[in-house]
Each structure stands twice: as structure tokens, then as C-alpha cells.
Short mmCIF file of C-alpha atoms in Angstrom, two decimals:
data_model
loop_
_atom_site.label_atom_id
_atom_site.label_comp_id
_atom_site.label_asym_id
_atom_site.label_seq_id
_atom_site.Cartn_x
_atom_site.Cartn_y
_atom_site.Cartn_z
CA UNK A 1 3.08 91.38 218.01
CA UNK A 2 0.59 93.40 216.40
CA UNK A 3 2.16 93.41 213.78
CA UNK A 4 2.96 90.25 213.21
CA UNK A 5 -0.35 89.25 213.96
CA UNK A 6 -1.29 91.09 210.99
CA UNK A 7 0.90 90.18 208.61
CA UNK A 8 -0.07 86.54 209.42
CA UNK A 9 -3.78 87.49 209.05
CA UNK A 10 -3.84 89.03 206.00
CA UNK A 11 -1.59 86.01 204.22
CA UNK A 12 -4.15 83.59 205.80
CA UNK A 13 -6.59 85.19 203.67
CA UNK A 14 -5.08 85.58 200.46
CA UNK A 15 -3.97 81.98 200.84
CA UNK A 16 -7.26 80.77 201.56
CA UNK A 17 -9.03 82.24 199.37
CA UNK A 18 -6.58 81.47 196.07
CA UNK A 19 -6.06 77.68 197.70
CA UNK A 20 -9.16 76.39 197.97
CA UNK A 21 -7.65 72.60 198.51
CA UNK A 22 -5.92 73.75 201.29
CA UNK A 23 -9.03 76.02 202.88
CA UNK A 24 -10.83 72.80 202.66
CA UNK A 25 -8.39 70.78 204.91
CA UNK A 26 -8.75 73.70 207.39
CA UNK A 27 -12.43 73.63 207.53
CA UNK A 28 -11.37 69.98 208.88
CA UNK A 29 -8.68 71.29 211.34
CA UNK A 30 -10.89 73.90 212.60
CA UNK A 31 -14.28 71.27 213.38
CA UNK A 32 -12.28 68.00 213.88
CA UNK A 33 -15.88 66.62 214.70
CA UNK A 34 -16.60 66.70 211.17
CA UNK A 35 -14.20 63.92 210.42
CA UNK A 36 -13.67 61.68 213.52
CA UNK A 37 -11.44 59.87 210.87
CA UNK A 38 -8.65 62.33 210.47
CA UNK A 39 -8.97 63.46 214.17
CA UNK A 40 -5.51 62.60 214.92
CA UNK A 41 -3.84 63.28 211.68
CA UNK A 42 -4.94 67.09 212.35
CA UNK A 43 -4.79 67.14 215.98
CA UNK A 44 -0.91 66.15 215.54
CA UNK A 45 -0.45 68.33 212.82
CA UNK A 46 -2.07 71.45 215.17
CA UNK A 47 -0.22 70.79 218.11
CA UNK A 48 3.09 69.87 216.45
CA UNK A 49 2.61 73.41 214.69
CA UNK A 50 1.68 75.33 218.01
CA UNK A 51 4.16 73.41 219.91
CA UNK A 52 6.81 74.11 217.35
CA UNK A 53 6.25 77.57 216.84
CA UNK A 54 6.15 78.32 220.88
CA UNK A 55 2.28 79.34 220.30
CA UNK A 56 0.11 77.07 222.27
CA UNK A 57 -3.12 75.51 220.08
CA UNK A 58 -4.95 78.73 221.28
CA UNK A 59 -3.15 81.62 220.35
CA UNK A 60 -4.23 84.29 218.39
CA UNK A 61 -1.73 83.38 215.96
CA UNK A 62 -2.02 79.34 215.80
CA UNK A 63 -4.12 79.57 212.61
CA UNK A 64 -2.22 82.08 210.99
CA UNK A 65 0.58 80.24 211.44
CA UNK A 66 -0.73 76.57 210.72
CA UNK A 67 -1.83 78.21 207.53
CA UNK A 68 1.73 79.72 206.73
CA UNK A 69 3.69 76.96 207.36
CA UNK A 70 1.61 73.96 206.30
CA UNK A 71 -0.32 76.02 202.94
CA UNK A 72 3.50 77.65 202.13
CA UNK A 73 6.23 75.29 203.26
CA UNK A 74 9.92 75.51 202.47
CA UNK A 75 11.12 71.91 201.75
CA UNK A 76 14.56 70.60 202.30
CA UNK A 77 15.90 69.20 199.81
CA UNK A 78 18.21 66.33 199.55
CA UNK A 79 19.82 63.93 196.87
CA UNK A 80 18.21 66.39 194.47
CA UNK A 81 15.01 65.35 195.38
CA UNK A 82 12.62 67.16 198.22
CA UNK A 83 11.43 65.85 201.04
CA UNK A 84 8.06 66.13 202.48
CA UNK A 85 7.60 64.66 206.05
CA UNK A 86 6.56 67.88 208.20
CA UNK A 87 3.48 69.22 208.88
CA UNK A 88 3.36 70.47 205.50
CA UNK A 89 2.93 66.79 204.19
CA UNK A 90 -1.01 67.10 205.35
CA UNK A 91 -1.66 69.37 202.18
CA UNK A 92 1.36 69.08 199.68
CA UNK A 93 2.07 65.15 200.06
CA UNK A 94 -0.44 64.29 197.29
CA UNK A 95 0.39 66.88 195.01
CA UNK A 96 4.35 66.75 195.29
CA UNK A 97 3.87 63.08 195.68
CA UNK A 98 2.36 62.55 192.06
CA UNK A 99 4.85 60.75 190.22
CA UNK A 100 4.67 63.10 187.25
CA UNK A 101 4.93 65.79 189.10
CA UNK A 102 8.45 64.70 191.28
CA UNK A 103 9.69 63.50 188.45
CA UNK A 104 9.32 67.28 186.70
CA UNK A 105 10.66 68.50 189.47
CA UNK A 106 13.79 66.31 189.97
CA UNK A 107 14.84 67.18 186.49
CA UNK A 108 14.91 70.67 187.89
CA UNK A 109 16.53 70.70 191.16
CA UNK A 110 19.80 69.64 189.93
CA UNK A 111 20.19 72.29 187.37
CA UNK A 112 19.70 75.46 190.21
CA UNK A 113 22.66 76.42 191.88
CA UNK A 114 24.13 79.01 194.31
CA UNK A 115 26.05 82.03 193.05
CA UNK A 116 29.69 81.82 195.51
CA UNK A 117 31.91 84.90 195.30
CA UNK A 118 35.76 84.95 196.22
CA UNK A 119 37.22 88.25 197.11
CA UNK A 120 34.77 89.85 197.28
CA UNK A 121 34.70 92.62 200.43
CA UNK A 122 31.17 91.43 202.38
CA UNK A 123 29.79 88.04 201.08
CA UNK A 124 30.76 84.69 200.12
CA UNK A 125 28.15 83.86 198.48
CA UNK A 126 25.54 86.71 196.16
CA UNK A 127 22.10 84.45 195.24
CA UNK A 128 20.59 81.62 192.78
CA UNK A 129 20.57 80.96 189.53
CA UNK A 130 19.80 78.20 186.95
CA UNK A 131 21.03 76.40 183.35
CA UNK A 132 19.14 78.49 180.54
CA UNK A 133 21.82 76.99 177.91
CA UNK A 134 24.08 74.60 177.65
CA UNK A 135 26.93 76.41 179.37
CA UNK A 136 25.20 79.80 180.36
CA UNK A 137 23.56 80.35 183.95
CA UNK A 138 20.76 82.91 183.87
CA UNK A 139 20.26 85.15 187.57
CA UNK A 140 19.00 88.69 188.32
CA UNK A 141 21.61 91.75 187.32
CA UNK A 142 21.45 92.87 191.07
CA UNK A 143 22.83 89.23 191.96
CA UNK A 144 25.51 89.17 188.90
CA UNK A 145 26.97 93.45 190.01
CA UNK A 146 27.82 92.42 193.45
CA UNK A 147 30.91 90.89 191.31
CA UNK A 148 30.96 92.09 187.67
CA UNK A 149 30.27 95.16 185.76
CA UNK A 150 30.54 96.73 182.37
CA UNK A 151 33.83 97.18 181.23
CA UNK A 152 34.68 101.20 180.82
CA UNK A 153 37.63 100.57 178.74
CA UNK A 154 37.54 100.31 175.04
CA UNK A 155 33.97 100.82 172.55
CA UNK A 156 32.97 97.17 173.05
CA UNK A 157 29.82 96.73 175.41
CA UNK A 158 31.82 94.00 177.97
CA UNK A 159 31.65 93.01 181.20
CA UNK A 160 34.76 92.40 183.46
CA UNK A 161 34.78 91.01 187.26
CA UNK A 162 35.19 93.43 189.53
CA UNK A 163 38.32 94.44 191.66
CA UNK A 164 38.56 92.04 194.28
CA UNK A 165 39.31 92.75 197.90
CA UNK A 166 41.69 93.58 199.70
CA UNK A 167 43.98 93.51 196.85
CA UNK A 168 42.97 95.69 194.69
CA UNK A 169 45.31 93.92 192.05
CA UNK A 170 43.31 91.13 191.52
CA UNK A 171 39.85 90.11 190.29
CA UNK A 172 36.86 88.45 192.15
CA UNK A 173 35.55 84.86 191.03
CA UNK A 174 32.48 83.38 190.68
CA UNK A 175 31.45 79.80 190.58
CA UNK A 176 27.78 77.74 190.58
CA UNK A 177 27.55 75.18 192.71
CA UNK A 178 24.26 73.00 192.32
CA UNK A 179 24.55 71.27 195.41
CA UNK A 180 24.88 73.35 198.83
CA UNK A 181 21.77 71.33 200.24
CA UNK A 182 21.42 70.61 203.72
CA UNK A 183 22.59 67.84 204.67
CA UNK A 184 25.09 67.29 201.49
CA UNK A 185 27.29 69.78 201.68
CA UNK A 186 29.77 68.50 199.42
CA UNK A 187 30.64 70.98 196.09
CA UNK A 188 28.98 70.13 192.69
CA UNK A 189 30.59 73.87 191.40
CA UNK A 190 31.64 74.96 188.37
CA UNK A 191 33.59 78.19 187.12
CA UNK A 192 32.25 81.42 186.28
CA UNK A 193 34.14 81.87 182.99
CA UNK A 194 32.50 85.16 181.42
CA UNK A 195 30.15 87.58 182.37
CA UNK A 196 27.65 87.58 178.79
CA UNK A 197 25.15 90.18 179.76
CA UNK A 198 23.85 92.20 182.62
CA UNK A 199 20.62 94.05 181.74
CA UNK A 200 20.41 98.03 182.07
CA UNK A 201 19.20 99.23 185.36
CA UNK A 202 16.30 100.54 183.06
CA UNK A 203 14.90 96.59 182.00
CA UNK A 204 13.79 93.46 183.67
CA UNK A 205 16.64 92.05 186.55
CA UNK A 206 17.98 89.71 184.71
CA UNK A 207 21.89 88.53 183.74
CA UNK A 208 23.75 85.98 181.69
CA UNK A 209 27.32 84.02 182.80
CA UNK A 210 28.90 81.41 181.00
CA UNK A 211 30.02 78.70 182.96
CA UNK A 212 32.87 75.71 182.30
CA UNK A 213 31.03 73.01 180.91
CA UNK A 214 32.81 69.88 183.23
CA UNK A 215 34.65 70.56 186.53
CA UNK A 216 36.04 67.99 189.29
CA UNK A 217 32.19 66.84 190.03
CA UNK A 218 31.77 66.15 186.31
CA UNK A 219 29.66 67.74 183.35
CA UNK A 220 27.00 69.80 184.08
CA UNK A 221 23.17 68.80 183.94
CA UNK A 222 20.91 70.07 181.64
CA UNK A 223 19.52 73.33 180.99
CA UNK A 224 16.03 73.65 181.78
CA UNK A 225 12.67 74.13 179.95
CA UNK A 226 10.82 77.27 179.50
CA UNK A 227 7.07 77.22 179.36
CA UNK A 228 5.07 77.10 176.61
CA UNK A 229 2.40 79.44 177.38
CA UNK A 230 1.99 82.12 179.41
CA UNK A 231 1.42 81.76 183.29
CA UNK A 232 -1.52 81.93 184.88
CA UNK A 233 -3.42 83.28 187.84
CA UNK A 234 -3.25 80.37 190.91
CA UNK A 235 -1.76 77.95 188.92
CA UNK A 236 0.58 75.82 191.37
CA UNK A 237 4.26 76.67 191.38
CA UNK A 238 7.38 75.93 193.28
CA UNK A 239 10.68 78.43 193.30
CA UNK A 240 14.08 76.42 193.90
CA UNK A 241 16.85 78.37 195.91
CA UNK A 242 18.79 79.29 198.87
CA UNK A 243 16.97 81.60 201.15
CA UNK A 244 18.95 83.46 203.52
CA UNK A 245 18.15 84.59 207.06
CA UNK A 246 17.05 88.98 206.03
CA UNK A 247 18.16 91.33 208.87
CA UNK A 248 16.17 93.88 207.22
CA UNK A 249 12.91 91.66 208.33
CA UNK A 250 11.39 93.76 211.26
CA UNK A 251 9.45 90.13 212.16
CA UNK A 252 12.91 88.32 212.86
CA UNK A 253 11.35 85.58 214.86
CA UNK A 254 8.52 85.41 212.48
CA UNK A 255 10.87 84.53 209.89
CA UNK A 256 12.50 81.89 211.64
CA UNK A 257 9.04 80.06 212.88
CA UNK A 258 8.19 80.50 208.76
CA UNK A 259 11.75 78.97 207.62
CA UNK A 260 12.65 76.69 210.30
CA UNK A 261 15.78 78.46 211.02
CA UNK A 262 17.13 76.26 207.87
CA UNK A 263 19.02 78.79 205.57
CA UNK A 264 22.03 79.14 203.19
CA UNK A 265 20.91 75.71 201.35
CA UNK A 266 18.57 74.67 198.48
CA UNK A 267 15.11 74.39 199.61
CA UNK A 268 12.08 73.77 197.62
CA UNK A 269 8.88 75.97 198.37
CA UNK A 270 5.68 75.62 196.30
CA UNK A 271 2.79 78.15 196.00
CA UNK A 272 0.41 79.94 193.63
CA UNK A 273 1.08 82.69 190.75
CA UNK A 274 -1.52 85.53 192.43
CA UNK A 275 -1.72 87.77 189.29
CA UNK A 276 0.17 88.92 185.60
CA UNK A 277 1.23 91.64 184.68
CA UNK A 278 2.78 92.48 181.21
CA UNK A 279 6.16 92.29 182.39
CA UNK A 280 6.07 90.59 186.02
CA UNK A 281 5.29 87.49 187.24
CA UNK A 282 3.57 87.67 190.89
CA UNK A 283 3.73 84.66 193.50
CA UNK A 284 3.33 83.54 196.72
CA UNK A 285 5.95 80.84 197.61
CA UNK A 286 8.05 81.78 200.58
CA UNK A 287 11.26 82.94 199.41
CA UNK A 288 14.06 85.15 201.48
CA UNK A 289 17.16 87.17 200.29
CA UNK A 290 19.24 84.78 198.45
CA UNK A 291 16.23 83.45 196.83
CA UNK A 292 17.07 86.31 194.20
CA UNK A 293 17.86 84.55 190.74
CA UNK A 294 15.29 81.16 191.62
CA UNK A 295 13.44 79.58 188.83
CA UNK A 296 9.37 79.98 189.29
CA UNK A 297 8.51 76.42 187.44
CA UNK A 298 4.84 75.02 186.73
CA UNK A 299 4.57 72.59 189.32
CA UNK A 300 2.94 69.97 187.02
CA UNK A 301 5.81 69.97 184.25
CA UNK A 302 8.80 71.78 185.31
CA UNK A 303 9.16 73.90 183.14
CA UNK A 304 10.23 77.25 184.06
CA UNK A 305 7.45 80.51 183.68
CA UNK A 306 9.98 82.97 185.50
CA UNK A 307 12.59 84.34 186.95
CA UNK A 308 12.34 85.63 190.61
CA UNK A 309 14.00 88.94 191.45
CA UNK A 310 12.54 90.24 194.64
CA UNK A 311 9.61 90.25 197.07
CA UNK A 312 7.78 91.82 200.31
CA UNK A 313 7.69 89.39 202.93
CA UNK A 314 4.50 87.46 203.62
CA UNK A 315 2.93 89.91 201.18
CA UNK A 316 3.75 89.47 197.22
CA UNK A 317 6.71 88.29 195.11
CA UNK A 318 7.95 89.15 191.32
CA UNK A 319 9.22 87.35 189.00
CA UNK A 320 10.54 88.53 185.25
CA UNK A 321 8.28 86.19 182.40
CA UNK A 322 10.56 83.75 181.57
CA UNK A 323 9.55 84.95 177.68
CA UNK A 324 11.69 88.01 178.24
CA UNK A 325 14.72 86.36 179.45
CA UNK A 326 15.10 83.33 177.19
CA UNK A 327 14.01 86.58 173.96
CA UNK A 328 17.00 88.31 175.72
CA UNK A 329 19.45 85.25 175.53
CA UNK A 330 18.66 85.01 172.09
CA UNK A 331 20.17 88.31 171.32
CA UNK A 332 22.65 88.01 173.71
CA UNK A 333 24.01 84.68 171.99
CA UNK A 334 23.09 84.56 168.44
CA UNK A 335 21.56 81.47 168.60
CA UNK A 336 19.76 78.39 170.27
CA UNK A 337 19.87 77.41 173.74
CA UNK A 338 22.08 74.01 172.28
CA UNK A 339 22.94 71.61 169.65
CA UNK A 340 19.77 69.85 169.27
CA UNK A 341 18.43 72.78 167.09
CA UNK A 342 16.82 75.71 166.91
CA UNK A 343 14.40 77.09 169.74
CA UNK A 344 11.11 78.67 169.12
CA UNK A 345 12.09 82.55 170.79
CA UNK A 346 9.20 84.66 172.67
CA UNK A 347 8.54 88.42 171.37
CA UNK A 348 10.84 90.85 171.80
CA UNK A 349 11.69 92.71 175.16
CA UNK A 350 9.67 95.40 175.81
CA UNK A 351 10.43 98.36 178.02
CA UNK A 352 10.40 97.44 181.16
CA UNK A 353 8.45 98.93 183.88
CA UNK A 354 7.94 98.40 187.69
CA UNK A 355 10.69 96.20 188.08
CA UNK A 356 12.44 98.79 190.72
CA UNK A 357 12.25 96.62 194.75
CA UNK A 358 9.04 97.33 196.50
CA UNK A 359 9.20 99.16 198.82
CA UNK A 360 9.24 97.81 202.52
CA UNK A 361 11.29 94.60 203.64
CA UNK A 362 12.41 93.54 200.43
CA UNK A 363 14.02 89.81 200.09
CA UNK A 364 15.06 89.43 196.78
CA UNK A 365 18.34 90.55 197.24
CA UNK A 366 21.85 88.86 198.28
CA UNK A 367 22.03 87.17 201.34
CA UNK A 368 23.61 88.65 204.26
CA UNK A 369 26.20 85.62 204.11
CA UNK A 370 28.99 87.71 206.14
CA UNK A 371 28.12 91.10 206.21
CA UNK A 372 24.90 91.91 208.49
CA UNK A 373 22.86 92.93 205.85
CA UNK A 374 22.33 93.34 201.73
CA UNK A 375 23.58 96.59 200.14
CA UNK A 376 20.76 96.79 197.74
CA UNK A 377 17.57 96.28 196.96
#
């Protein structure tokens, strides 16, 4: 329990001080005297949270845990639209509420998608990833090699699906479906048609597929926006993925009170970029194995600032600057994004460094879908 407790603690903080909306609503919960008006608004919301979590209101780790859950929620999401009606909704209702602000992010949802594998020998399914083009699906390279890798026949520079399993004589498949949500489980998917680039172990985690442009759910949506600018120390973001329940987690039941126990579907989780570097893209929104290949998007416009590739739980999580990937897809294509003209393209990829997984419990990687745990990462 130690540490757990820990853990918990030393989120709390960073949280609270980066959030300073959400450390004022706590000042509230913590002297409900000082507002006899929202006395049972926060009562309910603490003992809902304690109950929920098997805590009682006085535990050591009631706070910690309030703080977690209700200052870095992981929303369902449903009809491609996200739903906030838990105890979360005491800080995040009026900011995900907005108008402006769901609508940004309802041009999103329906344009992320999980990664589904067929013959392949451990998972079903390998991570997230979301329209950068037209037709092409951008995710991290650890996500895209569980299923394709660079072709060692001929001089081209190619990549081929891998073998698939157990016969050896045929290929594994990919699709995208942009559905898998919780309570819709019905397939929007299309095909994995080519495998366009997977970055060098040696740059950022990043990789390219083309995908058919209509399938039996029809055509796909659109691609989305990247940002304009650069991102910026605690501005407000939200990742869109599929986190999957981590073995590798020491704090298993920690995880669950965290996630709800809700995995394998899109969910919605909005946070805070912590800090920049030149080639990484730190957050805090809750995000588990699976997650790996999720869109970081500005929560006020929609638009997309990076690309999540892994993360230490309760602790710190990367991203690659979406500047990189969409220089990167540039290259990779020849071209703009689409027919309405050409894009304005970022500088040039630079050398990547300290993109290698933290070490530690690191949940960037594929989900554990049917094998007990990730191979990598």
C-alpha cells in the first residue's frame, strides 16, 4: 500500500499544482463549511468516490484518489460523443460542456480507431491510431511491427505484413475500426491496404498505413487537423484511445479504481501538457497500454499537437510533436494530406533522441488483448 499511497501522493501534487481550477474545487471539498451551497454536490461526489473505490471518506488515500479520478478521468465514449455524468462531471462538465469545445472534439472522436490484427500469434488487437490523410492512418512503429516489417527482399525500402500464425504460408491483416466503444460494439473498420512507412528504431515512434477509403460501414471520416503552433506547458488536452488493462502494473487494483475496470474501448481522458521538449511532447491524461498511437489534441480546437507513444503510470507520458510526423508524411507521400491543396509542412525531422520507453511500468505499448502481457516496450 505504501506504495500506492505514494504514487497517489505525488500525482496529487503535480496535479494540483499545474490545475489550479481543479485545486480550487478541492479547497471546497476539503472545508465544505466554506460553501454551505455546494455541501451536497461535494459531499456526494466524496462519498460516491470513497464508496466506489472501497476507501471509506477517511482513508489515507481518499484525497489522492478523489484527485485522480475526478482531476484525470477516463470518459466513455458513446455515439462519438463523450459522456460526462461521474464524479468527474464536478470539474470537467463546464469545460467539456462548452459548445465549442464538444463540438472540436466530436469532429475528432470519429476519426481514431483501434489497430485489429488477424493471425497474428498473441493479440487480436495491437493499439490506436488516427486519419492524418485522406486514406493514411498515422500510429507508433512499435504498434505497426507487431504485424509488418521491412521487406528484406529486393533494393526497394518496403514494408510487407508479417508471416501470420500458425500457417506460416499466409500473411497477417490489419484493419481500423473507429468504433469499438462501449456500449456500441458494432464494426465501423476498414482494411489495412499497405504498410507506407515505419520509422527507424533510431527516430520518433511513429508509422504510416494506407487504408481502403469506403468499406461495408461506408467512407471514412475526415482526417484530422494538426496544430498550428507549438504546444504549450498546462495547456488543456484530451488523448482519444483504447486503454487496455497492463499486467506489467505492480498497482493492479490501483489501476482498476483509476479506469473503472472499463477497457478495450474508446475512452476520452483530458489533462494538461506538463513540459516540451525539442522532440517530445509530455502529458498527464491517464492513458494504459493500447493507448499507444492516441492523438494528444488541444482541448479548445481539436486539433492534434501529438502523437502518444508511451508513458509511466501515474507519473509522465510522451508524445512525438505532431510537427515531426505530419514533416515525415510529407516525405513519405510526396504531397498534401488531400485534394483541397497544398498543406503548410513543419521543419524537417531532426534526430531523434529520448524516445527509447522509460523505464519502469511502461503503458504505451500493445495491449495484452490475449496474451498476458506486451512483448515490448
Amino acid at each position: 500500500m505504501t506504495d500506492e499511497r505514494e504514487l497517489l501522493r505525488e500525482s496529487t501534487r503535480r496535479i494540483l499544482e499545474a490545475d489550479k481550477g481543479l485545486a480550487d474545487q478541492l479547497d471546497r471539498l476539503r472545508d465544505l463549511t466554506a460553501a454551505p451551497e455546494l455541501r451536497p454536490t461535494l459531499e456526494g461526489v466524496r462519498d460516491r468516490v470513497g464508496a466506489l473505490e472501497g476507501l471509506g471518506t477517511d482513508s489515507a488515500l481518499g484525497l489522492e484518489t478523489i484527485v485522480n479520478r475526478v482531476g484525470r478521468p477516463v470518459l466513455e465514449v458513446a455515439g462519438d460523443d463523450y459522456v460526462v455524468d461521474g464524479p468527474e462531471a464536478l470539474i470537467w462538465e463546464a469545460r467539456l460542456s462548452n459548445a465549442a469545445v464538444r463540438a472540436a472534439l466530436r469532429r475528432v472522436i470519429p476519426s481514431v480507431g483501434r489497430i485489429e490484427v488477424d493471425r497474428h500469434p498473441d493479440l487480436t488487437w495491437v493499439g490506436t491510431g488516427w486519419l492524418i490523410a485522406d486514406d493514411v492512418v498515422v500510429t507508433n512503429r512499435h504498434v505497426a511491427g507487431e504485424f509488418a516489417a521491412l521487406s528484406a527482399a529486393g533494393g526497394s525500402r518496403a514494408f510487407v505484413f508479417k508471416r501470420g500464425w500458425p500457417d506460416r504460408g499466409t500473411r497477417m491483416a490489419a484493419r481500423v475500426d473507429f468504433r469499438r466503444e462501449l456500449r456500441n460494439n458494432s464494426p465501423r473498420a476498414f482494411v489495412v491496404k499497405d504498410v507506407l512507412h515505419i520509422e527507424d528504431d533510431d527516430g520518433p515512434d511513429f508509422a504510416f498505413l494506407r487504408v481502403e477509403r469506403a468499406g461495408p460501414a461506408g467512407a471514412l471520416s475526415p482526417f484530422l487537423q494538426p496544430a498550428r503552433g507549438r504546444a504549450e506547458a498546462q495547456q488543456l488536452v484530451a488523448t482519444i484511445g483504447y486503454p487496455a488493462a497492463d499486467s506489467r502494473i505492480p498497482e493492479q487494483e490501483l489501476m482498476t479504481r483509476l479506469f473503472g475496470d472499463k477497457y478495450n474501448v474508446k475512452r476520452l481522458a483530458p489533462g494538461q501538457v506538463q513540459r516540451l521538449a525539442d522532440d517530445l511532447v509530455m502529458h498527464d491524461c491517464s492513458t494504459l497500454g493500447g493507448n499507444s498511437g492516441s492523438p494528444i489534441v488541444d482541448l479548445a480546437t481539436g486539433e492534434v499537437l501529438g502523437l502518444h507513444f508511451s508513458g509511466v503510470f501515474l507519473r509522465e507520458n510522451r508524445g512525438v510533436p505532431i510537427g515531426y510526423v505530419t514533416s515525415r508524411l510529407a516525405r513519405v507521400t510526396g504531397g498534401p494530406r488531400s485534394s483541397e491543396g497544398p498543406q503548410p509542412q513543419p521543419p524537417a525531422v531532426p534526430p531523434a533522441a529520448g524516445t527509447d520507453a522509460p523505464a519502469g511500468p511502461a503503458l504505451g505499448g500493445s495491449p495484452p488483448v490475449t496474451a498476458p502481457a506486451p512483448r515490448f516496450e
